XYZ file of C-alpha atoms in Angstrom:
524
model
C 0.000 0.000 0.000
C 2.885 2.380 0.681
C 3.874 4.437 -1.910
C 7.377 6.185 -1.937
C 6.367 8.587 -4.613
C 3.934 10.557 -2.811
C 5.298 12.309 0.250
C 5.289 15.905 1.943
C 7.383 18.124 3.654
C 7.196 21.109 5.294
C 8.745 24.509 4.653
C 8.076 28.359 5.023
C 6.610 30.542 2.672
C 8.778 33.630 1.396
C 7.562 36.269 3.287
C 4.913 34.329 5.507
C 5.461 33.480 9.307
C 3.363 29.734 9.293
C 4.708 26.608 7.899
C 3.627 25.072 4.803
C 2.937 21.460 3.584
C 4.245 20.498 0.167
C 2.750 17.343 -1.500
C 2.059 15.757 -4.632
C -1.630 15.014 -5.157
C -1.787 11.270 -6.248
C -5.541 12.101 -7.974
C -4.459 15.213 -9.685
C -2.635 15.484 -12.812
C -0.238 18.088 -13.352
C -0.302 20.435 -16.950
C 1.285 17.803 -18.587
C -0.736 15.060 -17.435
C 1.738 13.268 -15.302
C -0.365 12.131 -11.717
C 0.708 14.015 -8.890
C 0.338 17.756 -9.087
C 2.410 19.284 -6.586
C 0.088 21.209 -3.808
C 1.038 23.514 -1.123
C -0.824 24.668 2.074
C -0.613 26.254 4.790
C -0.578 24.781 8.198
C -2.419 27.913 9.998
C 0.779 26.882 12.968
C 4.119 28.739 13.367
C 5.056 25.975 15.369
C 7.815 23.492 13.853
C 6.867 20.195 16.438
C 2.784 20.827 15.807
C 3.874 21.308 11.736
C 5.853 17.524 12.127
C 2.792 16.212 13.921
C 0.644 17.274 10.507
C 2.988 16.333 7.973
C 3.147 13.110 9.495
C -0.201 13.024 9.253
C -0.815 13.805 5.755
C 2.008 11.047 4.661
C 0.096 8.366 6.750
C -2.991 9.557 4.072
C -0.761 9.804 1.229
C 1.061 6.039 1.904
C -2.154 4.497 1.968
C -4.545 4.563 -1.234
C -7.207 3.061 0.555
C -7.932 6.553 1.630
C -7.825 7.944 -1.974
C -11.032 8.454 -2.717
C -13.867 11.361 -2.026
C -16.276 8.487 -0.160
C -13.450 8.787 2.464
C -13.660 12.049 3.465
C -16.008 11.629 6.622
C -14.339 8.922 8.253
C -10.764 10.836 7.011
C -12.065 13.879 9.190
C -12.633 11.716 12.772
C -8.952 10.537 12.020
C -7.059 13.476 10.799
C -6.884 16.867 11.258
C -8.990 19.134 10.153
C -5.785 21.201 7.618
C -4.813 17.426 6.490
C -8.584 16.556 5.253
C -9.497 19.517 3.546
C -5.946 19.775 1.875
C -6.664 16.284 0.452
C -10.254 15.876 -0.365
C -10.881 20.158 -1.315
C -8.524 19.118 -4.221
C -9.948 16.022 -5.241
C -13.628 18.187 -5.140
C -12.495 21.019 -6.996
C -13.723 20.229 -10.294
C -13.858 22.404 -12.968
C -16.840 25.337 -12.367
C -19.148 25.400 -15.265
C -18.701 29.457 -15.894
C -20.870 30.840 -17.540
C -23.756 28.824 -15.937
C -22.611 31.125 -12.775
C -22.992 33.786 -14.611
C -25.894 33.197 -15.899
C -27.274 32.655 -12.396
C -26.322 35.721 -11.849
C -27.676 37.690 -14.792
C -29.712 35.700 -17.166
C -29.000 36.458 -20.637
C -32.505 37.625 -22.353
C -33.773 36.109 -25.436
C -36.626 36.486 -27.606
C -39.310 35.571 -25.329
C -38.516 39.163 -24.107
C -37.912 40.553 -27.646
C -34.408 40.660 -26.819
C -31.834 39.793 -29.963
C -28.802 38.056 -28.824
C -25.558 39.153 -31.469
C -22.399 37.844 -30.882
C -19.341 39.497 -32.512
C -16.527 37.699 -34.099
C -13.352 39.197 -36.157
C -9.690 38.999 -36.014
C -7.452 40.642 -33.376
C -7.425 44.124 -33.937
C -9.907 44.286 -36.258
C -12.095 46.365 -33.916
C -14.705 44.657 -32.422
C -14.335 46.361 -29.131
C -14.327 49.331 -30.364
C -17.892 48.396 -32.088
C -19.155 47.510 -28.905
C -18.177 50.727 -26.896
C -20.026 52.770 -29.398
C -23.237 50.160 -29.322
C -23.215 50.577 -25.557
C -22.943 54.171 -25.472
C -18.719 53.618 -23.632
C -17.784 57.459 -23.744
C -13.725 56.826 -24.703
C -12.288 59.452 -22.306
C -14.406 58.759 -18.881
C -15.496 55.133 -19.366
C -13.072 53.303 -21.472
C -14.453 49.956 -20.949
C -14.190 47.696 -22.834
C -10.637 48.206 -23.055
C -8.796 48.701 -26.579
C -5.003 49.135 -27.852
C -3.108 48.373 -30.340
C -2.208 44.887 -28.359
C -4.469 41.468 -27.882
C -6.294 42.923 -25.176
C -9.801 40.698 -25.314
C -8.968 37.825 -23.669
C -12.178 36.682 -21.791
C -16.165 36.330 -22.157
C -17.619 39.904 -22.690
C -21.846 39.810 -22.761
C -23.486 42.569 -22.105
C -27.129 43.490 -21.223
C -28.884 46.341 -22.254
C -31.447 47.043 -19.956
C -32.837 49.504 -17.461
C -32.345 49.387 -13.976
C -29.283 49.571 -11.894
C -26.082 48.115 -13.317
C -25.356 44.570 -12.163
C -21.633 42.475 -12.691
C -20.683 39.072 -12.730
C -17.296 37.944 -13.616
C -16.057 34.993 -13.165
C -12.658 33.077 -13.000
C -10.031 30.993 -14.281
C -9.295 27.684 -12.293
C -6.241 27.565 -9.660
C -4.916 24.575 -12.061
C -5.040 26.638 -15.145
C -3.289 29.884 -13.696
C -0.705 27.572 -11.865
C -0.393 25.745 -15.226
C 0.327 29.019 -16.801
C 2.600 30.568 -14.217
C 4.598 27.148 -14.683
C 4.860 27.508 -18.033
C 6.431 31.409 -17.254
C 8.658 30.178 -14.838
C 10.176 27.553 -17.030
C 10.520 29.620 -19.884
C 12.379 32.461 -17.640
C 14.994 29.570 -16.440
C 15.538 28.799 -20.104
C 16.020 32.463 -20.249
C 18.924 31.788 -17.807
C 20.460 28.881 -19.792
C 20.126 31.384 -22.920
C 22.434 33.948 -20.577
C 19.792 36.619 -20.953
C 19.840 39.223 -18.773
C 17.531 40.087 -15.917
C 15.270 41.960 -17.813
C 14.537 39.102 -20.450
C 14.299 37.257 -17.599
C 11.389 39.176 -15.941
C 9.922 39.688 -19.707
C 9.762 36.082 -20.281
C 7.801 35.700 -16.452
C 5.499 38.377 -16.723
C 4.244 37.939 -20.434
C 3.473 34.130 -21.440
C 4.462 33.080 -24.666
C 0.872 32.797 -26.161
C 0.479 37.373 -24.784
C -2.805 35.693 -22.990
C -1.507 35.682 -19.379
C 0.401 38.353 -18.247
C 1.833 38.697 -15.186
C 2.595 41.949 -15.138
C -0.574 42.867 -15.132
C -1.310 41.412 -11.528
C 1.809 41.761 -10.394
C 3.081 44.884 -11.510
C 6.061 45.434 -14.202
C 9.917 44.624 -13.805
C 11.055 48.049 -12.134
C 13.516 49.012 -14.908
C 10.358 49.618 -17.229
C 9.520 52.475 -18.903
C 6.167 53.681 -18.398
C 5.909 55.915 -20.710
C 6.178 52.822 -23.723
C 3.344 50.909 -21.589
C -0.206 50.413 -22.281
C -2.152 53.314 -21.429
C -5.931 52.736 -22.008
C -7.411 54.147 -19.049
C -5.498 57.572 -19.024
C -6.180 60.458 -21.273
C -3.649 60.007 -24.445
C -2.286 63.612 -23.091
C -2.124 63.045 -19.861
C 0.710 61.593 -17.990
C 1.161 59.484 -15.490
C 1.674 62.148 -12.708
C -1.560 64.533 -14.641
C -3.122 61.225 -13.821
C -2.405 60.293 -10.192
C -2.272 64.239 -9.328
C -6.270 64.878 -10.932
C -8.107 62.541 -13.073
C -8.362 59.848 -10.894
C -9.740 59.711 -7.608
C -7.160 59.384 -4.034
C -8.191 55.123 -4.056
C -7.812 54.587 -8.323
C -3.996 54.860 -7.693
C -1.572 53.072 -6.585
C 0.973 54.272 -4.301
C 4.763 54.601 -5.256
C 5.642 52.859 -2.512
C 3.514 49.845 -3.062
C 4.580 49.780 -6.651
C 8.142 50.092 -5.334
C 7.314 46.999 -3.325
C 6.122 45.115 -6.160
C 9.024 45.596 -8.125
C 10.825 44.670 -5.467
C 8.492 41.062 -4.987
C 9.139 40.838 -9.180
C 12.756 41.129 -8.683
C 13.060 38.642 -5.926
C 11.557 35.972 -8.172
C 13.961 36.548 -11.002
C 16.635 36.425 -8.238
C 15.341 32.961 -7.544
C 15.047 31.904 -11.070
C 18.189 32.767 -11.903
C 19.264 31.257 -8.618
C 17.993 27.965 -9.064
C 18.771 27.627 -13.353
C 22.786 27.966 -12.318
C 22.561 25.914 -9.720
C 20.942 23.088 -11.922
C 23.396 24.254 -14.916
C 26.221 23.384 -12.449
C 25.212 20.303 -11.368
C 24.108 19.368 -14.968
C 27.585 20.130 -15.847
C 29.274 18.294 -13.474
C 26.469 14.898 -14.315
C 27.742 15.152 -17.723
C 31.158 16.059 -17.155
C 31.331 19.081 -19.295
C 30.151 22.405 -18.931
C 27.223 22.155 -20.737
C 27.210 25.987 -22.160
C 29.825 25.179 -24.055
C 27.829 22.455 -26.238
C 27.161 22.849 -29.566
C 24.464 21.762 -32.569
C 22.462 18.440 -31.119
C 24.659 18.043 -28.222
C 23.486 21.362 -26.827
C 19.858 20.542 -27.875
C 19.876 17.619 -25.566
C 21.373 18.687 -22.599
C 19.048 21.964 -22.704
C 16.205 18.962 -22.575
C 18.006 17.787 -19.348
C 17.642 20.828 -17.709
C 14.227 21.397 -18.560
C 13.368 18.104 -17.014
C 15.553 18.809 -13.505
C 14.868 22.677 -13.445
C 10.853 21.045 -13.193
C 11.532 18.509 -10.751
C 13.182 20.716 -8.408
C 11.836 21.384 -5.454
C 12.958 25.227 -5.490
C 11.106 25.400 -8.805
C 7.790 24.432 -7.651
C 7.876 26.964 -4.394
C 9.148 29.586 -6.797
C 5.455 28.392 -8.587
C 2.986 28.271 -5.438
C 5.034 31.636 -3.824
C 3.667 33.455 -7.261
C 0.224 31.857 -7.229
C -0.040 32.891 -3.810
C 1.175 36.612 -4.871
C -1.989 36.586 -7.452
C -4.329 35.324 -5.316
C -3.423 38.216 -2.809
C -4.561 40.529 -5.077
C -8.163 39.297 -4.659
C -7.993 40.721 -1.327
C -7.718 44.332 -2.539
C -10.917 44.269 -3.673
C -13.133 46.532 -1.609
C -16.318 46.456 -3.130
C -18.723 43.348 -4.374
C -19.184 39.694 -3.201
C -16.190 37.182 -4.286
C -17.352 33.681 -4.089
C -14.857 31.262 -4.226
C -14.728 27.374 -4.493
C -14.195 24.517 -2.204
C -10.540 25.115 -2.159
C -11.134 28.681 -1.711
C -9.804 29.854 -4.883
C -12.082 32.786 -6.338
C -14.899 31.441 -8.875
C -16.962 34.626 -9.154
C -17.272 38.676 -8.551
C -20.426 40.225 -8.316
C -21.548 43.775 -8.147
C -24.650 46.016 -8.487
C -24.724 50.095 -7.739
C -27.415 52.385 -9.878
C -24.046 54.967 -10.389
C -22.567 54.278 -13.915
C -19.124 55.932 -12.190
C -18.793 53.587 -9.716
C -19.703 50.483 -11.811
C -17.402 51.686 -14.142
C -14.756 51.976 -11.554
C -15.139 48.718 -10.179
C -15.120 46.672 -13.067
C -11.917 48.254 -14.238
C -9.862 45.759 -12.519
C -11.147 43.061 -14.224
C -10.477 44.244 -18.052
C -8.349 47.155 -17.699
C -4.614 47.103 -19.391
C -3.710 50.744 -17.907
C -0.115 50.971 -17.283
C -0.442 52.807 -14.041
C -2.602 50.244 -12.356
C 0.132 47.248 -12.915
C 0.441 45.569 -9.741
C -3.628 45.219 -9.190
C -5.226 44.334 -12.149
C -7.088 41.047 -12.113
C -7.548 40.429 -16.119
C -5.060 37.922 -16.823
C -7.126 36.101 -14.128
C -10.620 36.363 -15.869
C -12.566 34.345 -18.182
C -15.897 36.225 -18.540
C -17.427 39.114 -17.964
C -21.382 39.711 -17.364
C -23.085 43.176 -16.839
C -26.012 44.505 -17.853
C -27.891 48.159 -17.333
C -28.954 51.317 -19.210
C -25.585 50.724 -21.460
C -27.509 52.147 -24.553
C -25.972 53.755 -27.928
C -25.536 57.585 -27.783
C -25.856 58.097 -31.507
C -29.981 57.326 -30.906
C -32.592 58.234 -28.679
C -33.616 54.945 -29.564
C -33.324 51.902 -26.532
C -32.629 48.697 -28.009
C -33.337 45.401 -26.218
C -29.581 43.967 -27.160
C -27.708 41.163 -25.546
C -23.753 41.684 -27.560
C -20.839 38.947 -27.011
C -17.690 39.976 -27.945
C -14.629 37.770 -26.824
C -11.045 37.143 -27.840
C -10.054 37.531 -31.370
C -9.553 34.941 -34.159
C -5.771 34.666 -34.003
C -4.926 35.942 -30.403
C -3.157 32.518 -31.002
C -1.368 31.324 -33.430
C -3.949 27.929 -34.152
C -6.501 30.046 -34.425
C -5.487 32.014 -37.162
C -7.614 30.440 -39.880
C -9.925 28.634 -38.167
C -13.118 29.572 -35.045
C -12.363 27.703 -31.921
C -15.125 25.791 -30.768
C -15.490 28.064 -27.858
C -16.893 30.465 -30.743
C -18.862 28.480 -32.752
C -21.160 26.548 -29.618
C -22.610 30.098 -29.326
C -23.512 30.236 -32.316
C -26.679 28.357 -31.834
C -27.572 30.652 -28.921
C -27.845 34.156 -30.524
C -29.738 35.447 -33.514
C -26.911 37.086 -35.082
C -23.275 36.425 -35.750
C -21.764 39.705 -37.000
C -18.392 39.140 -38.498
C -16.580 42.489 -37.503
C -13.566 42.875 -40.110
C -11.011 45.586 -41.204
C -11.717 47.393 -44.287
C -8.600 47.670 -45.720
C -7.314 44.453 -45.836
C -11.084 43.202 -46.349
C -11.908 38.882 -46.698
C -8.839 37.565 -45.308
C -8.416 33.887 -44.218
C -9.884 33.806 -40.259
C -13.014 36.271 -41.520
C -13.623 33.660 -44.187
C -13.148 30.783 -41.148
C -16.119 32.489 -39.667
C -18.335 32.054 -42.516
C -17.508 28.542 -43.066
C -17.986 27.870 -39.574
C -21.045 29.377 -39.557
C -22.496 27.862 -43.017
C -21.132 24.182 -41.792
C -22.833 24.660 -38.381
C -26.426 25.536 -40.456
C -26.434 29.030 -38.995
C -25.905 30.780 -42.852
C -29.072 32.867 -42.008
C -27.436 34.557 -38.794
C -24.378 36.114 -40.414
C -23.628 39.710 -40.781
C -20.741 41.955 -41.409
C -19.897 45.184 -40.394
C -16.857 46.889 -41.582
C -14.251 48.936 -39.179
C -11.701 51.751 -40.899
C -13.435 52.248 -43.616
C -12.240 55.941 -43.124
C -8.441 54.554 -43.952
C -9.890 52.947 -47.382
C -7.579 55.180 -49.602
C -6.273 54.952 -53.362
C -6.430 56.941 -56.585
C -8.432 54.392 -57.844
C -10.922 54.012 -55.389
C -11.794 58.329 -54.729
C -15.307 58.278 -53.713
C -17.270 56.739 -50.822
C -19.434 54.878 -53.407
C -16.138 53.005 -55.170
C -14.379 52.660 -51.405
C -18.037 50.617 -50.436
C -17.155 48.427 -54.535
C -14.234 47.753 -53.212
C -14.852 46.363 -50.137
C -18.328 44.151 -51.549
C -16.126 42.940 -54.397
C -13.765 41.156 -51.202
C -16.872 39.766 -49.927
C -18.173 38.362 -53.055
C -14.843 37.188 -54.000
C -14.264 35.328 -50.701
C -17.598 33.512 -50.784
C -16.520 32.359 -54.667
C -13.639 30.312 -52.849
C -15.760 29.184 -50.180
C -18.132 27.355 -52.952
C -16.565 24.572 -53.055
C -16.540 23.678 -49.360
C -19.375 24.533 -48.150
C -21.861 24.230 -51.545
C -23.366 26.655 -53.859
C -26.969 26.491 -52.527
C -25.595 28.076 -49.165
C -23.124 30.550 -50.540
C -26.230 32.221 -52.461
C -28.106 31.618 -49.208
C -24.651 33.983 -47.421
C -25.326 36.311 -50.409
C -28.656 37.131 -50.345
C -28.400 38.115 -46.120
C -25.603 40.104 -46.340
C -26.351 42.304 -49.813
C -30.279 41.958 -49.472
């Protein structure tokens, strides 16, 4: 029954007074689907002999699978402590939280039994969907700015909104602990291979705070390496005049800052961990070296190749390398606590599932849900948004270019080819909401009209049976220019011709009958 692979150990938190318990959870896969996700705890003791009493526990729990299952729990809880249990069975209990069936307990998404039209909006990155939906729910772009825009990927979770009347209600939900510790192990490892590339400290940091895929950044929650400049950062909730010190001095309000010294902190919390990264990635460079017998920087061709696949394997079976791991996730989930308005629910294992707000004042909603879709520079070291997979808010959040109040529900989400996979092709995440709306409007650039991911969205639309739905609307139409094209009747030509053109190559895929069935919806 014993089982040498799964054993803990106790340690101390950077920065925390309690001991910890480290384990690997023999039910719980880790992101690469290996059993035996490494956990930490705390004990809630500052006492060493009480923290050997419950590690001792937990391996007693751990060397015997008997007690490896969920139907254990109760009779687990008359023989261990109370830490031990929960530690164990919270994990094995924390599925995965069906999203946006919290949100929509929250605030149900109208449909036409209350002559509500549901539209969601698809188009590449960049192509300006967001900025469609501020202007179709009436976002001024100096005081509301939400939801944010730049030049970078910055739609990365669920956006639905409700127009309605009423007060103005939010739910936003979360990503899983396993999927942000996933991702922060993926940062750390690709910082210590930072190290073994000799980069310097602030490719180091860059590598940590931004992922690879620019979806999880955690700079954003964490605040930037300290050597940045902030005058090259994002800057979507200040005025494009303003500066950072116009900001912090008048437009924003004494508790929408964040004081120098607590972003001095941070940076000082960033550097420690690329301290540590670069710590541990020499220390497992040396003793790779010494293994092998040869300094292994000095390899060359498929000799170097294979050694770097050595130390990718010990840097992630190091002990060092997973506390560098839970001391981050435990820096994120801090930032939940600075919250000071709302109700967070959070799961079994206590990690956050959901936010939820209401206020009649459109300033203070406005404020508040800032920290869950902002990218503003200034507000690195708070932001939740990395953190979030979907947004829900609904109130008077009508168009201010008609006196007109539309009953609208609008989806907008991340763009076709955030990623590089989804380039050419709608993710499935996409296309299941298809069936749930009553318009898919396929928001594309105008001057590089019809290119391969809009044309994904009509396929995926026509192979789904939802041909009927589609729409297009056309962003900077104003930057349409040519001597051959001079007048706003030619620049619209233009664009149609793409359209028509694109559907000819999609004949043969999806079938005439339905490309003339595309045709006569859009140009009708």
């Amino acid at each position: 029954m014993a089982s040498a692979q799964y054993t803990a150990s106790k340690s101390r938190a950077q920065g925390r007074p309690g001991w910890t318990i480290s384990f690997r959870h023999p039910l719980r896969t880790d992101p690469k689907g290996k059993p035996g996700l490494k956990m930490r705890r705390g004990l809630g003791t500052d006492n060493s002999e009480k923290a050997d009493q419950l590690v001792a526990e937990m391996n007693t729990l751990l060397g015997d699978n008997s007690w490896w299952s969920i139907a254990k729990r109760e009779e687990a809880e008359r023989t261990f402590s109370s830490v031990i249990t929960e530690a164990f069975y919270d994990e094995i209990q924390a599925g995965r939280a069906d999203t946006w069936a919290m949100r929509e307990e929250q605030i149900p998404l109208p449909g036409i039994e209350q002559d509500y039209t549901r539209a969601i909006l698809v188009g590449t990155t960049g192509a300006g969907k967001t900025s469609l939906l501020r202007q179709l729910i009436g976002s001024d772009p100096e005081r509301d700015r939400f939801p944010s825009t730049s030049t970078a990927k910055t739609t990365v979770s669920d956006i639905e909104v409700v127009l309605a009347e009423g007060s103005y209600s939010a739910a936003v939900t979360f990503f899983s602990k396993f999927w942000v510790q996933a991702n922060i192990e993926e940062c750390v490892s690709d910082s210590c291979l930072a190290v073994w590339e000799r980069a310097s400290d602030g490719k180091i940091a860059e590598r940590l705070l931004n992922h690879r895929d620019q979806r999880f950044r955690l700079s954003y929650t964490l605040g930037p390496w300290p050597s940045d400049n902030s005058e090259t950062a994002e800057d979507d909730w200040a005025f494009d005049t303003a500066t950072e010190a116009e900001l912090e001095s008048s437009a924003l309000p004494d508790d929408d800052t964040i004081p120098r010294d607590i972003r001095d902190a941070n940076g000082l919390i960033v550097r420690g961990f690329v301290d540590r990264i670069r710590a541990i990635s020499l220390r497992v460079i040396k003793a790779l070296s010494s293994e092998l017998k040869v300094d292994v920087l000095t390899l060359a061709g498929s000799d170097l190749d294979a050694a770097q696949e050595l130390f990718e394997e010990h840097i992630e079976d190091d002990a060092d390398y997973h506390a560098i791991v839970h001391d981050i996730l435990d820096a994120v989930a801090e930032r939940f606590g600075l919250l000071s308005k709302g109700k967070l629910q959070s799961s079994i294992s206590g990690w956050p599932d959901m936010w939820t707000f209401q206020t009649a004042d459109r300033s203070v909603f406005i404020e508040q849900i800032r920290w869950f879709s902002s990218n503003f520079a200034a507000h690195f070291g708070r932001l939740l948004t990395p953190l979030v997979d979907g947004i829900r808010v609904s109130g008077p959040l009508y168009p201010t270019f008609t006196t007109r109040r539309p009953k609208l529900v609008l989806l907008d989400g991340q763009g076709l080819g955030h990623t590089p996979d989804s380039s050419s092709s709608v993710t499935t995440h996409i296309t299941r909401r298809f069936g749930d709306v009553d318009v898919v409007l396929l928001v594309d650039n105008a001057q590089q009209p019809m290119q391969a991911a809009p044309l994904s969205v009509f396929r995926a639309a026509a192979v789904g049976g939802h041909q009927d739905k589609l729409a297009v609307a056309f962003t900077h139409f104003d930057q349409v220019k040519g001597v051959n094209i001079p007048t706003f009747a030619d620049k619209r030509d233009h664009v149609l011709a793409s359209v028509t053109n694109g559907l000819a190559n999609l004949r043969d895929v999806v079938g005439a009958p339905v490309i003339r069935a595309i045709e006569r919806t859009i140009f009708d």
